[in-house]
Amino acid sequence: MAAPIAALLPAPRQPADGGAVSVLPALFVPEACQWLSTTTGRVALEGYSWMQAVHWVAGSGLYKPRRHRSHGPRALGPTTVRVAQELAQLSPCRPGIEYLVRRTGLSERTVEYHLGMLREAGLLAYVVRGTRIRGAAAQASEFALMVPPEFDAALGIRTVLRDDAAPEYTRAVCGIAEAGRELMAQLAAKAARKVRKPRTKSGSKASVKGVRKGADQGAVTAVSGEVRCTPMQVGTSAVFSAGPTYSPPENRLASGEAKSPTPKKSAKQAGGRRKPNKVGRRYQLAKELVQELDWLRGCAVPRVAWVARDVADAGWTVTDVRAWLHMRGEVTRVRRGSGLLAVLLAGAETILDTPGKRADAIEQWRGSQEAARRHRIEQVRTRTERYDGDWAMPTSYRVQQEVAAAFAKVREVATGGRAILTDRQDLIPETESMPIGSGVQGLQDNEIVQARNDARQRLMMGDTSPITVAVDTLGREEAEHLYGPDLVRRGMQLACGARSSLMTYGRR
C-alpha cells in the first residue's frame, strides 16, 4: 500500500532568503521530453535505486494522470509498482507487451496504460521506440530507468556531473541532506519488498462454517489446511464440545474395504472414451476429409464441418463421402475446395438415405479403384516391354528394304567382303553397290536444310524418329552427313534416355 503523502515528503525547508515555504511542483513530463536525449532527470545506475524513486512518486501524490478518457488508471498505485518491478529486473530494459502481460497477469491495455504513466512521471525515457512494420517482426521499445529531479529536490540529494562533455542525464549522486536520510531508509525498505498479485479471499470463513455444520450433525471431517482430528483423538488442533468425533474401525482402515456411498465409475466401466456429440461428429468428419482429399488440403476444418453438417448428422463416414464424390465425378482443377464440396454434397443425404445404398456406392467406388490400379499396372508393363524388349521390324516396306540393305552391308564388312544371303534378298555379290537413295549424294542443299530443320523441330518436341531411323538405315556417318554431328548426338542421347524407366517426357 502506498504511504500517505506526509510520510513520503520531507519537512518543508525555508528558502535561503527567508521567504515563503517552497512547494514541489506537480510531476508531469510531456511526450516531447520522454526521450533520453530530452529528459531532465538522471539515469538510475541499478533497479534498486530506481525502485526507491518509484515508491516515492507512488506515495507522494505529485503525479496525477492527464485523463483524456473516462477509463484508465486514476493514480500511480500498486499495479504500477508491480509493472515497475518487472522493468527493474531487465538489463537492458527492453520489455515486450506480451512479456509484461505474461509476467503480471494484466491485460495488454492495462500494461500500456501503466507504461505511459511511468513515462509521464519521469521514471522512464525512450532510448529506442518500438516499430510495427507489416510483414516484419515487431520490435519492442527500449527504456532507460530515470530518476526525476523532483525526487532529488525533495530528499536533498546532491548530484555532480563528473565529465563536462557528458550529457546531463549521467549525473551521479555525491551526497544527501540529513532531513532526507530517514525517508530514504523507508524507501529502501519498500524497494527491497516485492509487491505481489493480490490473493483471493481465503476459504477460512467457509471452513469455519463447514466445521460448525459438521459439529451440529455430530461428525467432523478432516480437511487439509483446516482444523484436523485424528482417529485416536491425538494431536488435535482444537476441541469441540458440540459432538464426538467419528472414528472408523481399524480393520477397515487397514484393509481398505470401506466403500463410498457414491462410487466413481472408471472410464473402462463407463464404456471407454466418451462418444462425440453432433458438433463433434461434424468436426471429426471434416478433419478426415481434409486429410484424405487432396483438393481439400489447406481448407479450414470449421468451414468444412459446416459444409458437411447434413451428411455428418445423417451418420455418414469419410468412406461414404468418397463413394458419393466418385459417383458425382472426379475433379481435376479446384479453386476453392470448400465451395466445391458444398456443391457436390448438396442433397446427398436424401439420395443415399439408407445404409444399403451407401454400401453399394462404396462397393462401386472400390471396384473402380481396383480397375484403375490394374490399368496402371498394365500401362507400366506395356511401357517396360516396349522399351526393354527386342527390336521390332518397321512396318513400311521401303524402310524394311533400307534396313535390310544396311544390315547386309554390316554383315559384308564383318565377313571380309564375302557374299551373304539375307532373309528378304537374293545373294548379293560383293561388287554390287548400294542404291543411290541410301545416301545423301542425290539430295540437294535446300532438301538437306529442310530435312535438318524438320528433324530439329521434331527433336524439340521429343520426337527422335527421323534421326534414329537414319542412323539405323544409313549408318551413323551418313546420318551425320545428313543432319549434322551435333543434331545426331543430341537425338541419340534423347533416344537412349527415353528407353530408361528413370526418365519420362511430356508436355506441360
XYZ file of C-alpha atoms in Angstrom:
508
model
C 0.000 0.000 0.000
C 1.222 3.477 -0.754
C 2.117 5.534 2.305
C 0.492 8.908 2.995
C 1.899 11.965 1.299
C 3.182 13.489 4.529
C 5.189 10.361 5.323
C 6.968 10.379 1.975
C 7.731 14.085 1.747
C 10.421 15.630 3.966
C 9.612 18.599 6.161
C 9.483 21.831 4.162
C 12.687 23.804 4.309
C 12.949 27.534 4.481
C 14.448 29.108 1.373
C 17.746 30.930 1.609
C 16.157 34.375 1.514
C 13.769 33.567 4.405
C 10.637 33.940 2.299
C 7.722 31.600 1.843
C 7.978 27.827 2.008
C 8.900 26.172 -1.327
C 6.388 23.643 -2.667
C 7.317 20.884 -5.085
C 5.582 21.198 -8.478
C 3.321 18.546 -9.886
C 5.034 15.737 -11.754
C 4.280 15.627 -15.475
C 6.620 15.075 -18.406
C 5.197 15.921 -21.849
C 5.596 13.465 -24.700
C 8.354 15.502 -26.364
C 10.511 15.208 -23.213
C 10.025 11.454 -22.750
C 13.228 10.624 -24.652
C 16.659 10.080 -23.171
C 18.065 12.965 -25.191
C 15.422 15.447 -23.980
C 14.744 14.319 -20.399
C 15.629 16.443 -17.346
C 16.132 13.502 -14.962
C 19.164 11.331 -14.367
C 19.706 7.671 -15.223
C 19.416 5.234 -12.316
C 22.500 3.060 -12.002
C 20.551 -0.047 -10.912
C 16.976 -1.181 -10.441
C 17.094 -0.944 -6.619
C 17.723 2.818 -6.518
C 15.165 3.310 -9.289
C 12.505 1.455 -7.266
C 13.109 3.923 -4.418
C 12.127 6.734 -6.774
C 9.106 4.737 -7.994
C 7.826 4.226 -4.442
C 8.380 7.897 -3.668
C 6.357 9.008 -6.701
C 3.618 6.456 -5.900
C 3.247 7.732 -2.352
C 3.858 11.442 -2.835
C 0.742 12.176 -4.840
C 2.584 14.687 -7.027
C 1.716 12.798 -10.198
C -1.819 12.624 -11.483
C -2.573 11.105 -14.881
C -3.785 13.503 -17.520
C -7.032 11.723 -18.189
C -8.203 12.255 -21.751
C -10.777 9.471 -21.480
C -13.273 8.265 -18.926
C -11.433 4.980 -18.369
C -7.944 4.041 -17.290
C -5.951 4.190 -14.026
C -6.646 7.156 -11.781
C -3.344 7.207 -9.918
C 0.073 5.606 -9.802
C -0.588 2.747 -7.386
C 0.402 -0.856 -6.538
C -0.296 -2.127 -10.065
C 2.149 0.390 -11.498
C 4.701 -0.670 -8.881
C 4.287 -4.303 -9.973
C 4.991 -3.356 -13.581
C 7.991 -1.295 -12.437
C 9.407 -4.270 -10.514
C 9.436 -6.335 -13.718
C 11.178 -3.497 -15.561
C 13.805 -3.116 -12.828
C 14.940 -6.721 -13.366
C 15.712 -6.226 -17.070
C 19.063 -5.126 -18.421
C 18.764 -3.662 -20.975
C 15.219 -2.597 -20.246
C 13.593 -3.781 -23.481
C 10.312 -5.442 -22.462
C 7.616 -6.501 -24.863
C 3.951 -6.025 -24.096
C 3.366 -9.778 -24.287
C 6.227 -10.380 -21.827
C 4.746 -7.977 -19.252
C 1.286 -9.444 -19.755
C 2.649 -12.927 -19.099
C 4.627 -11.831 -16.031
C 1.999 -9.650 -14.366
C -1.245 -11.280 -15.470
C -2.631 -7.937 -16.652
C -4.239 -7.148 -19.974
C -2.367 -5.508 -22.844
C -4.283 -2.239 -22.492
C -3.560 -2.090 -18.752
C 0.166 -2.640 -19.312
C 0.208 0.122 -21.936
C -1.601 2.461 -19.524
C 0.951 1.939 -16.730
C 3.957 2.250 -19.055
C 2.563 5.587 -20.198
C 2.121 6.697 -16.576
C 5.738 5.816 -15.762
C 6.888 7.890 -18.733
C 4.682 10.853 -17.771
C 6.006 10.713 -14.199
C 9.586 10.988 -15.482
C 10.511 7.457 -14.377
C 11.008 6.071 -17.898
C 12.522 7.561 -21.039
C 12.681 6.172 -24.544
C 16.075 5.014 -25.798
C 14.662 3.358 -28.920
C 10.978 3.294 -29.696
C 9.498 0.042 -30.958
C 8.316 -0.402 -34.512
C 5.478 -2.296 -36.137
C 6.048 -2.879 -39.845
C 3.735 -5.058 -41.901
C 5.484 -8.214 -42.991
C 8.302 -7.860 -40.434
C 8.698 -8.853 -36.795
C 7.606 -6.232 -34.255
C 10.429 -4.573 -32.296
C 9.940 -3.761 -28.600
C 10.804 -0.354 -27.171
C 13.937 0.104 -25.077
C 13.663 2.308 -21.966
C 16.089 3.984 -19.615
C 15.285 3.913 -15.879
C 15.160 7.570 -14.859
C 15.073 9.406 -11.524
C 13.069 12.659 -11.769
C 14.701 15.874 -10.495
C 11.777 16.368 -8.063
C 12.934 13.275 -6.160
C 16.438 14.733 -5.699
C 14.987 18.074 -4.631
C 12.581 16.528 -2.105
C 15.211 14.379 -0.362
C 18.055 16.865 -0.666
C 20.167 14.582 -2.888
C 23.234 16.285 -4.348
C 24.450 15.233 -7.800
C 27.545 16.092 -9.767
C 28.475 15.830 -13.444
C 31.849 14.092 -13.421
C 32.591 14.772 -17.092
C 31.861 18.166 -18.563
C 31.394 16.684 -22.010
C 28.878 14.048 -20.793
C 25.111 14.692 -21.081
C 23.072 15.892 -18.117
C 21.332 12.575 -17.541
C 24.637 10.999 -16.471
C 24.752 12.966 -13.189
C 25.927 10.868 -10.213
C 24.870 11.106 -6.549
C 27.500 12.639 -4.262
C 25.516 13.286 -1.048
C 22.162 13.611 0.734
C 20.770 16.036 3.299
C 20.216 14.915 6.895
C 16.488 15.584 6.649
C 16.108 13.080 3.814
C 18.056 10.173 5.295
C 15.153 8.780 7.308
C 12.830 8.934 4.321
C 15.486 7.298 2.146
C 15.681 4.402 4.621
C 11.903 3.924 4.417
C 12.050 3.937 0.627
C 14.900 1.413 0.706
C 12.752 -0.961 2.774
C 9.897 -0.579 0.293
C 12.210 -1.157 -2.680
C 13.508 -4.389 -1.136
C 9.964 -5.685 -0.690
C 8.132 -7.326 -3.565
C 4.631 -6.222 -4.453
C 2.793 -9.367 -5.495
C -0.530 -10.037 -7.117
C -3.357 -9.713 -4.578
C -4.611 -13.061 -3.409
C -8.246 -14.079 -3.497
C -10.180 -14.328 -0.302
C -9.178 -17.409 1.640
C -11.609 -20.122 2.497
C -11.257 -19.624 6.245
C -14.820 -18.414 6.648
C -16.123 -21.319 4.578
C -14.063 -23.803 6.576
C -15.409 -22.460 9.864
C -18.952 -22.760 8.517
C -18.231 -26.347 7.461
C -16.858 -27.189 10.898
C -19.881 -25.726 12.608
C -22.221 -27.621 10.312
C -20.371 -30.888 10.981
C -20.467 -30.246 14.704
C -24.216 -29.778 14.566
C -24.514 -33.117 12.757
C -22.194 -34.905 15.225
C -19.223 -35.567 12.889
C -16.267 -33.501 11.683
C -14.256 -34.482 8.583
C -10.553 -33.617 8.499
C -9.597 -31.219 5.693
C -6.061 -30.153 4.711
C -5.320 -26.637 5.946
C -8.193 -26.632 8.458
C -8.842 -27.989 11.941
C -7.732 -31.637 11.896
C -8.741 -34.541 14.139
C -7.012 -37.910 14.135
C -8.946 -41.162 14.683
C -7.217 -41.726 18.058
C -8.036 -38.234 19.346
C -4.326 -37.354 19.444
C -2.744 -34.181 18.103
C -5.932 -32.245 17.533
C -5.505 -28.551 16.983
C -8.872 -27.748 18.581
C -11.587 -29.397 20.691
C -15.274 -29.018 20.017
C -17.910 -29.885 22.572
C -20.742 -29.984 20.076
C -20.357 -33.702 19.378
C -17.915 -36.649 19.344
C -15.505 -37.331 16.504
C -16.298 -40.290 14.277
C -13.560 -42.957 14.261
C -13.876 -45.791 11.704
C -12.896 -49.334 12.727
C -9.240 -50.216 12.421
C -9.903 -53.273 10.245
C -11.461 -51.055 7.606
C -8.568 -48.622 7.830
C -6.067 -51.468 7.400
C -7.754 -53.431 4.621
C -9.305 -50.522 2.762
C -12.619 -52.340 2.275
C -14.734 -49.340 3.169
C -16.939 -48.447 0.191
C -18.029 -44.969 -0.694
C -21.781 -44.342 -0.852
C -21.242 -42.757 -4.297
C -18.575 -44.902 -6.021
C -16.916 -43.403 -9.074
C -17.102 -45.226 -12.370
C -13.879 -45.665 -14.232
C -13.541 -44.817 -17.896
C -13.311 -48.535 -18.730
C -16.563 -49.319 -16.902
C -18.290 -46.333 -18.480
C -17.535 -47.639 -21.961
C -14.128 -46.122 -22.682
C -13.815 -42.833 -24.472
C -16.849 -40.602 -24.454
C -18.715 -40.534 -27.765
C -18.725 -37.195 -29.586
C -21.914 -35.218 -29.866
C -23.385 -33.797 -33.066
C -20.841 -30.980 -33.378
C -18.004 -33.362 -32.540
C -19.065 -35.752 -35.312
C -19.098 -32.885 -37.794
C -15.576 -31.820 -36.882
C -14.328 -35.404 -36.902
C -15.682 -35.994 -40.423
C -14.277 -32.646 -41.618
C -10.820 -33.440 -40.278
C -10.783 -36.846 -42.018
C -11.934 -35.297 -45.309
C -9.181 -32.667 -45.197
C -6.606 -35.392 -44.589
C -7.770 -37.809 -47.324
C -8.879 -35.496 -50.162
C -6.002 -33.716 -51.877
C -8.115 -30.846 -53.179
C -9.295 -30.056 -49.628
C -5.764 -29.578 -48.279
C -5.427 -26.167 -46.657
C -9.172 -25.677 -46.094
C -10.311 -24.687 -42.611
C -11.769 -27.594 -40.654
C -14.631 -25.500 -39.154
C -15.715 -24.418 -42.656
C -15.624 -27.999 -43.965
C -17.555 -29.132 -40.874
C -20.272 -26.599 -41.653
C -20.417 -27.694 -45.320
C -20.659 -31.400 -44.420
C -23.044 -30.910 -41.492
C -26.007 -32.621 -43.198
C -24.185 -35.832 -44.130
C -22.436 -35.900 -40.747
C -25.775 -35.656 -38.946
C -27.070 -38.482 -41.152
C -24.290 -40.777 -39.887
C -22.028 -40.725 -42.956
C -18.380 -41.712 -42.712
C -15.476 -40.480 -44.779
C -15.734 -43.644 -46.923
C -19.381 -42.867 -47.686
C -18.468 -39.325 -48.708
C -15.675 -40.524 -51.021
C -18.006 -43.055 -52.642
C -20.586 -40.315 -53.255
C -17.934 -37.994 -54.721
C -16.905 -40.821 -57.073
C -20.498 -41.112 -58.262
C -20.612 -37.360 -58.916
C -17.391 -37.500 -60.960
C -13.705 -36.874 -60.442
C -12.362 -33.321 -60.342
C -9.085 -32.167 -61.890
C -8.868 -28.448 -61.134
C -10.197 -26.887 -57.943
C -10.060 -23.215 -56.995
C -11.944 -23.297 -53.674
C -12.254 -26.723 -52.123
C -14.929 -25.972 -49.539
C -17.201 -24.372 -52.146
C -16.847 -27.345 -54.498
C -17.577 -29.744 -51.633
C -20.752 -27.814 -50.808
C -21.933 -28.180 -54.415
C -21.093 -31.881 -54.621
C -22.725 -32.774 -51.283
C -25.964 -30.920 -51.994
C -28.834 -33.381 -51.487
C -26.548 -36.378 -50.935
C -28.243 -37.440 -47.689
C -31.630 -37.638 -49.454
C -30.348 -39.820 -52.339
C -28.246 -42.287 -50.328
C -30.639 -42.267 -47.419
C -30.127 -45.889 -46.299
C -27.037 -47.822 -45.224
C -27.632 -50.337 -48.038
C -27.446 -47.675 -50.733
C -24.277 -46.258 -49.215
C -22.770 -49.769 -49.094
C -23.500 -50.275 -52.826
C -21.868 -46.927 -53.604
C -18.799 -47.908 -51.585
C -18.567 -51.233 -53.457
C -18.720 -49.436 -56.834
C -16.065 -46.949 -55.745
C -13.716 -49.674 -54.571
C -14.284 -51.635 -57.788
C -13.343 -48.594 -59.861
C -10.256 -48.104 -57.741
C -9.205 -51.711 -58.355
C -9.801 -51.322 -62.117
C -7.746 -48.130 -62.180
C -4.963 -49.884 -60.309
C -4.897 -52.747 -62.796
C -4.918 -50.292 -65.706
C -1.884 -48.509 -64.287
C -0.089 -51.821 -63.846
C -0.863 -52.742 -67.467
C 0.412 -49.402 -68.702
C 3.668 -49.805 -66.806
C 4.063 -53.352 -68.102
C 3.423 -52.267 -71.703
C 5.888 -49.411 -71.442
C 8.511 -51.717 -69.966
C 8.038 -54.311 -72.716
C 8.172 -51.616 -75.351
C 11.461 -50.112 -74.256
C 13.202 -53.142 -72.751
C 12.127 -55.857 -75.251
C 13.588 -56.955 -78.592
C 13.767 -54.609 -81.545
C 10.668 -54.666 -83.803
C 10.884 -54.510 -87.601
C 9.440 -51.365 -89.252
C 6.047 -51.768 -90.889
C 6.872 -49.777 -94.039
C 8.151 -51.900 -96.956
C 10.514 -49.143 -98.115
C 12.020 -48.805 -94.675
C 12.315 -52.582 -94.413
C 14.360 -52.629 -97.626
C 16.664 -49.909 -96.352
C 17.107 -51.702 -93.014
C 17.884 -54.982 -94.787
C 20.434 -53.293 -97.028
C 22.103 -51.668 -94.021
C 22.287 -54.988 -92.194
C 23.695 -56.643 -95.310
C 26.427 -54.042 -95.548
C 27.316 -54.542 -91.894
C 27.477 -58.295 -92.345
C 29.552 -57.882 -95.524
C 32.121 -55.852 -93.669
C 32.141 -58.399 -90.865
C 32.695 -61.354 -93.242
C 35.561 -59.728 -95.121
C 33.711 -58.946 -98.379
C 32.119 -62.365 -98.934
C 28.605 -62.534 -100.264
C 25.821 -63.369 -97.777
C 22.238 -64.487 -98.042
C 19.625 -62.352 -96.274
C 16.074 -63.136 -95.321
C 14.466 -60.860 -97.881
C 17.100 -60.627 -100.642
C 18.842 -62.950 -103.006
C 22.572 -63.485 -102.964
C 24.235 -60.073 -103.043
C 27.604 -60.092 -104.838
C 30.497 -58.298 -103.277
C 30.840 -55.840 -106.173
C 27.170 -54.752 -106.054
C 26.844 -51.239 -104.777
C 24.126 -49.728 -102.543
C 21.362 -47.734 -104.261
C 21.790 -44.014 -104.547
C 18.754 -43.381 -102.351
C 20.551 -44.915 -99.374
C 22.909 -41.938 -99.041
C 22.832 -38.142 -99.333
C 24.571 -37.890 -102.716
C 21.299 -37.458 -104.571
C 19.895 -34.703 -102.280
C 20.065 -31.000 -102.991
C 21.311 -28.462 -100.461
C 17.873 -26.994 -99.860
C 16.478 -30.506 -99.244
C 19.221 -31.203 -96.686
C 18.499 -27.881 -94.942
C 14.770 -28.624 -94.898
C 15.405 -32.126 -93.507
C 17.617 -30.730 -90.758
C 15.071 -28.077 -89.778
C 12.301 -30.683 -89.689
C 14.410 -33.026 -87.554
C 15.380 -30.171 -85.209
C 11.744 -29.116 -84.682
C 10.649 -32.683 -84.041
C 13.556 -33.170 -81.645
C 12.416 -30.107 -79.657
C 9.012 -31.799 -79.334
C 10.658 -35.015 -78.087
C 10.396 -36.993 -81.350
C 13.696 -38.608 -82.329
C 12.374 -40.934 -85.042
C 13.953 -39.119 -88.076
C 17.412 -39.310 -86.537
C 17.122 -42.841 -85.173
C 15.733 -44.199 -88.484
C 18.548 -42.504 -90.404
C 21.163 -43.961 -88.053
C 19.634 -47.453 -88.268
C 19.271 -47.437 -92.058
C 22.135 -45.283 -93.338
C 24.595 -45.629 -90.515
C 25.970 -43.091 -88.070
C 28.355 -41.485 -90.582
C 25.751 -40.954 -93.318
C 23.243 -39.656 -90.719
C 25.788 -37.107 -89.547
C 26.307 -36.021 -93.183
C 22.564 -35.551 -93.499
C 21.606 -33.975 -90.138
C 24.957 -32.837 -88.734
C 27.009 -34.377 -85.902
C 25.542 -32.168 -83.133
C 21.902 -32.885 -84.015
C 22.576 -36.646 -84.335
C 24.364 -36.721 -80.977
C 21.518 -34.905 -79.199
C 18.912 -37.144 -80.848
C 20.701 -40.351 -79.860
C 21.140 -39.122 -76.271
C 17.435 -38.332 -76.043
C 16.506 -41.697 -77.579
C 18.722 -43.577 -75.117
C 17.215 -41.646 -72.188
C 13.657 -42.420 -73.332
C 14.326 -46.162 -73.025
C 15.151 -45.778 -69.330
C 12.431 -46.219 -66.708
C 14.001 -43.430 -64.649
C 13.179 -40.692 -67.180
C 9.840 -39.546 -68.615
C 8.959 -36.916 -71.202
C 5.821 -34.938 -71.655
C 4.316 -31.517 -72.200
C 3.475 -29.017 -69.529
